[in-house]
Amino acid sequence: MRIELKDENQEEPKQIDENDIHNKHESDLTKKEKRQLEKEKLAGMGLGAKLGYIWAYYKPQMAAIVGVIVLIFAAKDIYDNAQIETALTMMVIDSYGMKQAGAEEAVENILGIQDDPYQIVTVDESLRTEGDGAALESYSQMSFTTKVAARAIDVLVGSEIYIDSFENKEEYFANLRDLLPEDVFEKLGDPEDPYSISITSQELASELEVAYEPIKISILVNSEHTENAVTWISALAEMAD
C-alpha cells in the first residue's frame, strides 16, 4: 500500500464565498450591490479614468437628462414668443444709421411699454430710394408692396418728395384729420393733404437717423395698431422745432 504524505507547505484550496458580491455573476447582483461595486471601482481610479467610466456607463441617462433640459428651454422659448405682441411697426425710408434699437426704445417710451417684455416696437430701416428720391429701388419696392399687403407696416416715414409721390393716397394712407387730436393736426397736418403730417425736428431726425427735412409721416390705411400710431404722432408735436 502506498501512503502519500501531506506536504505541510502546501496551501489549502481557498473556499469561495458565494455570498461575496465580488464572486457573484452580474445578473445575480442586487441594485445595492451593483452600486457598491461601482463605488469601489471609482475609488481606485484617477480623475480622467473616473470621468471616462462615468460617461461610458451613464451616457444614455445623461443624454436623456440633457434632452429633457433642452426640451424645457425650447418649450419656454416657444411660450415666451407666443406671448409677444407687436405694438407698432414703422418703416423708415432712407435711414443712414445703425441705431435701430435706439429708435425702437424711444417709441416704446412714448407708448409706455418700455418695461413690458411682451410688447415690442419694430423700426425697419432697410428700404432705399433711387434717383431723385421719389421712388424706391426695385428690391425695396417689392419688399414694401409685400409688407403692405401683409399688413406688416403701421407707420411710413419718408422724405417730402417720397411721400408726396404717391398717387391716390387714400388707397394707402389713413385720413389723419379724422384720427389725430385736433390741436395736433393743426400743428403738424396740412388741410390740403390730410394723409400725412410734416415735422421738422433735429431730435426726431437723430433718433430715426435720416438726413432729410421736413420728415413726413403717414399711417397705413390697413394698420392694425392705429391707436398706438396716433399716440406716437401726437407726442411728436412737442418735438417740433
Coordinates of C-alpha atoms in Angstrom, one line a residue:
M1 CA 0.0 0.0 0.0
R2 CA 1.3 3.4 -1.0
I3 CA 0.9 6.2 1.6
E4 CA 1.3 9.8 0.4
L5 CA 2.5 12.2 3.0
K6 CA 0.9 15.6 3.1
D7 CA 3.2 18.5 2.3
E8 CA 3.0 20.8 5.2
N9 CA 3.8 23.8 3.0
Q10 CA 1.0 23.1 0.5
E11 CA -1.7 25.7 0.8
E12 CA -5.3 24.6 1.4
P13 CA -7.6 25.4 -1.6
K14 CA -9.4 28.6 -0.9
Q15 CA -13.1 28.3 -0.2
I16 CA -15.2 30.5 -2.5
D17 CA -17.7 32.6 -0.5
E18 CA -20.8 32.6 -2.7
N19 CA -22.2 35.5 -0.7
D20 CA -19.3 37.8 -1.5
I21 CA -20.5 40.2 -4.1
H22 CA -17.1 40.1 -5.9
N23 CA -17.8 36.4 -6.6
K24 CA -21.3 36.8 -7.9
H25 CA -22.3 37.0 -11.5
E26 CA -23.5 40.4 -12.6
S27 CA -27.0 39.1 -13.2
D28 CA -27.2 37.9 -9.6
L29 CA -26.3 41.2 -8.1
T30 CA -28.9 43.4 -6.5
K31 CA -29.1 47.1 -7.3
K32 CA -27.5 47.9 -4.0
E33 CA -24.6 45.5 -4.6
K34 CA -24.1 46.9 -8.1
R35 CA -23.8 50.4 -6.7
Q36 CA -21.3 49.2 -4.1
L37 CA -19.1 47.7 -6.8
E38 CA -19.3 50.9 -8.9
K39 CA -18.1 52.9 -5.9
E40 CA -15.2 50.5 -5.3
K41 CA -14.2 50.8 -9.0
L42 CA -14.3 54.6 -8.9
A43 CA -12.4 54.7 -5.7
G44 CA -9.4 53.1 -7.4
M45 CA -9.4 55.3 -10.5
G46 CA -7.8 58.6 -11.3
L47 CA -9.8 61.6 -12.3
G48 CA -9.6 61.0 -16.0
A49 CA -10.5 57.4 -15.7
K50 CA -13.4 58.3 -13.4
L51 CA -14.8 60.7 -16.0
G52 CA -14.4 58.2 -18.8
Y53 CA -16.1 55.5 -16.8
I54 CA -19.0 57.7 -15.7
W55 CA -19.5 58.9 -19.3
A56 CA -19.4 55.3 -20.7
Y57 CA -21.6 53.9 -18.0
Y58 CA -24.2 56.7 -17.7
K59 CA -24.1 58.0 -21.2
P60 CA -27.8 57.1 -22.0
Q61 CA -29.0 58.5 -18.8
M62 CA -27.0 61.7 -19.2
A63 CA -28.1 62.1 -22.8
A64 CA -31.7 61.7 -21.6
I65 CA -31.3 64.4 -18.9
V66 CA -29.7 66.8 -21.4
G67 CA -32.5 66.1 -23.8
V68 CA -35.1 66.9 -21.2
I69 CA -33.3 70.2 -20.3
V70 CA -33.2 71.2 -23.9
L71 CA -36.9 70.5 -24.3
I72 CA -37.7 72.5 -21.2
F73 CA -35.8 75.6 -22.5
A74 CA -37.3 75.1 -26.0
A75 CA -40.8 75.0 -24.6
K76 CA -40.1 78.1 -22.6
D77 CA -38.9 80.0 -25.6
I78 CA -41.9 78.9 -27.6
Y79 CA -44.2 80.0 -24.8
D80 CA -42.5 83.4 -24.4
N81 CA -42.5 84.0 -28.2
A82 CA -46.2 83.2 -28.3
Q83 CA -46.9 85.9 -25.7
I84 CA -45.0 88.6 -27.6
E85 CA -47.2 91.2 -29.5
T86 CA -46.2 93.9 -31.8
A87 CA -47.3 97.3 -30.6
L88 CA -46.2 99.2 -33.6
T89 CA -44.2 98.6 -36.8
M90 CA -42.6 101.6 -38.5
M91 CA -40.9 101.7 -41.9
V92 CA -38.3 104.5 -42.2
I93 CA -37.2 105.2 -45.8
D94 CA -33.5 106.1 -46.5
S95 CA -32.3 105.9 -42.9
Y96 CA -28.5 106.1 -42.9
G97 CA -27.9 104.7 -39.4
M98 CA -27.3 101.6 -37.4
K99 CA -29.1 102.6 -34.2
Q100 CA -32.4 100.8 -34.9
A101 CA -32.7 99.6 -31.3
G102 CA -32.4 103.2 -30.0
A103 CA -35.2 104.3 -32.3
E104 CA -37.4 101.4 -31.1
E105 CA -36.7 102.2 -27.5
A106 CA -37.7 105.9 -28.0
V107 CA -41.0 104.8 -29.4
E108 CA -41.6 102.3 -26.6
N109 CA -41.0 105.0 -24.1
I110 CA -43.7 107.2 -25.8
L111 CA -46.1 104.3 -25.8
G112 CA -45.3 103.4 -22.2
I113 CA -44.4 99.8 -22.9
Q114 CA -40.6 100.0 -22.2
D115 CA -40.9 97.6 -19.2
D116 CA -43.3 95.2 -20.9
P117 CA -41.3 92.2 -22.2
Y118 CA -44.2 91.0 -24.3
Q119 CA -44.8 94.3 -26.2
I120 CA -42.3 95.3 -28.9
V121 CA -41.8 98.1 -31.4
T122 CA -40.1 97.4 -34.7
V123 CA -38.4 100.1 -36.7
D124 CA -37.5 98.8 -40.2
E125 CA -34.8 101.0 -41.8
S126 CA -34.0 98.7 -44.8
L127 CA -35.7 100.4 -47.7
R128 CA -33.9 102.8 -50.1
T129 CA -35.0 105.2 -52.8
E130 CA -33.2 105.8 -56.1
G131 CA -32.6 108.7 -58.3
D132 CA -34.3 111.9 -57.0
G133 CA -35.8 110.0 -54.1
A134 CA -39.3 109.9 -55.4
A135 CA -39.3 106.1 -56.0
L136 CA -37.9 103.1 -54.2
E137 CA -35.3 100.8 -55.6
S138 CA -36.8 97.7 -57.3
Y139 CA -36.0 95.4 -54.4
S140 CA -37.2 97.9 -51.8
Q141 CA -40.4 98.4 -53.8
M142 CA -41.1 94.6 -53.8
S143 CA -40.5 94.4 -50.1
F144 CA -42.7 97.4 -49.4
T145 CA -45.6 96.1 -51.5
T146 CA -45.4 92.7 -49.8
K147 CA -45.3 94.1 -46.3
V148 CA -48.2 96.5 -47.0
A149 CA -50.3 93.6 -48.4
A150 CA -49.4 91.5 -45.3
R151 CA -50.5 94.4 -43.0
A152 CA -46.9 94.4 -41.6
I153 CA -46.5 98.2 -41.6
D154 CA -48.3 100.6 -39.4
V155 CA -46.4 103.9 -40.0
L156 CA -44.4 105.1 -43.0
V157 CA -41.7 107.7 -42.5
G158 CA -40.1 109.3 -45.5
S159 CA -38.9 112.5 -47.2
E160 CA -41.4 115.0 -48.5
I161 CA -40.6 114.1 -52.1
Y162 CA -41.1 110.4 -51.5
I163 CA -44.4 110.6 -49.6
D164 CA -45.8 113.2 -52.0
S165 CA -45.0 110.9 -54.9
F166 CA -47.9 108.6 -54.0
E167 CA -50.9 108.8 -56.3
N168 CA -54.3 108.1 -54.8
K169 CA -53.0 108.4 -51.3
E170 CA -56.4 107.4 -49.8
E171 CA -55.7 103.9 -51.1
Y172 CA -52.6 103.6 -49.0
F173 CA -52.9 106.1 -46.1
A174 CA -55.5 106.9 -43.4
N175 CA -57.0 110.3 -43.1
L176 CA -55.1 111.9 -40.2
R177 CA -57.6 114.7 -39.8
D178 CA -60.1 112.0 -38.7
L179 CA -57.6 110.2 -36.4
L180 CA -55.4 112.8 -34.7
P181 CA -56.4 115.2 -31.9
E182 CA -57.5 118.5 -33.5
D183 CA -54.6 120.5 -32.0
V184 CA -52.0 118.0 -33.2
F185 CA -53.4 118.0 -36.8
E186 CA -53.5 121.8 -36.8
K187 CA -49.8 122.0 -35.7
L188 CA -48.4 119.2 -38.0
G189 CA -51.1 118.5 -40.6
D190 CA -52.0 120.0 -43.9
P191 CA -55.7 120.6 -44.7
E192 CA -54.9 120.1 -48.4
D193 CA -53.2 116.8 -47.7
P194 CA -54.7 115.0 -44.7
Y195 CA -52.9 111.8 -45.4
S196 CA -49.6 112.8 -43.8
I197 CA -48.1 115.1 -41.3
S198 CA -44.9 117.1 -41.7
I199 CA -42.4 117.8 -38.9
T200 CA -39.0 119.4 -38.7
S201 CA -37.2 118.1 -35.6
Q202 CA -33.5 117.6 -35.1
E203 CA -34.3 115.3 -32.2
L204 CA -36.5 113.0 -34.4
A205 CA -34.1 113.1 -37.3
S206 CA -31.4 111.9 -35.0
E207 CA -33.5 109.1 -33.5
L208 CA -34.5 107.9 -36.9
E209 CA -31.1 108.7 -38.5
V210 CA -32.4 110.5 -41.5
A211 CA -30.9 113.4 -43.3
Y212 CA -33.9 114.9 -45.0
E213 CA -36.3 117.6 -43.6
P214 CA -39.1 118.0 -43.2
I215 CA -39.9 114.4 -42.2
K216 CA -43.3 113.3 -43.4
I217 CA -45.3 110.6 -41.6
S218 CA -48.3 108.6 -42.7
I219 CA -50.4 105.8 -41.1
L220 CA -51.2 102.9 -43.4
V221 CA -54.9 102.6 -44.0
N222 CA -54.8 98.9 -43.1
S223 CA -52.8 99.4 -39.9
E224 CA -53.7 97.0 -37.1
H225 CA -52.2 99.4 -34.5
T226 CA -53.7 102.7 -35.4
E227 CA -54.2 103.8 -31.8
N228 CA -50.5 103.4 -31.0
A229 CA -49.6 105.1 -34.2
V230 CA -51.8 108.1 -33.2
T231 CA -50.2 108.1 -29.7
W232 CA -46.7 108.3 -31.2
I233 CA -47.5 111.0 -33.7
S234 CA -49.3 113.1 -31.1
A235 CA -46.2 113.0 -28.9
L236 CA -44.1 114.3 -31.9
A237 CA -46.0 117.7 -31.7
E238 CA -43.9 118.5 -28.6
M239 CA -40.7 117.7 -30.5
A240 CA -41.3 120.0 -33.5
D241 CA -38.7 122.8 -33.9

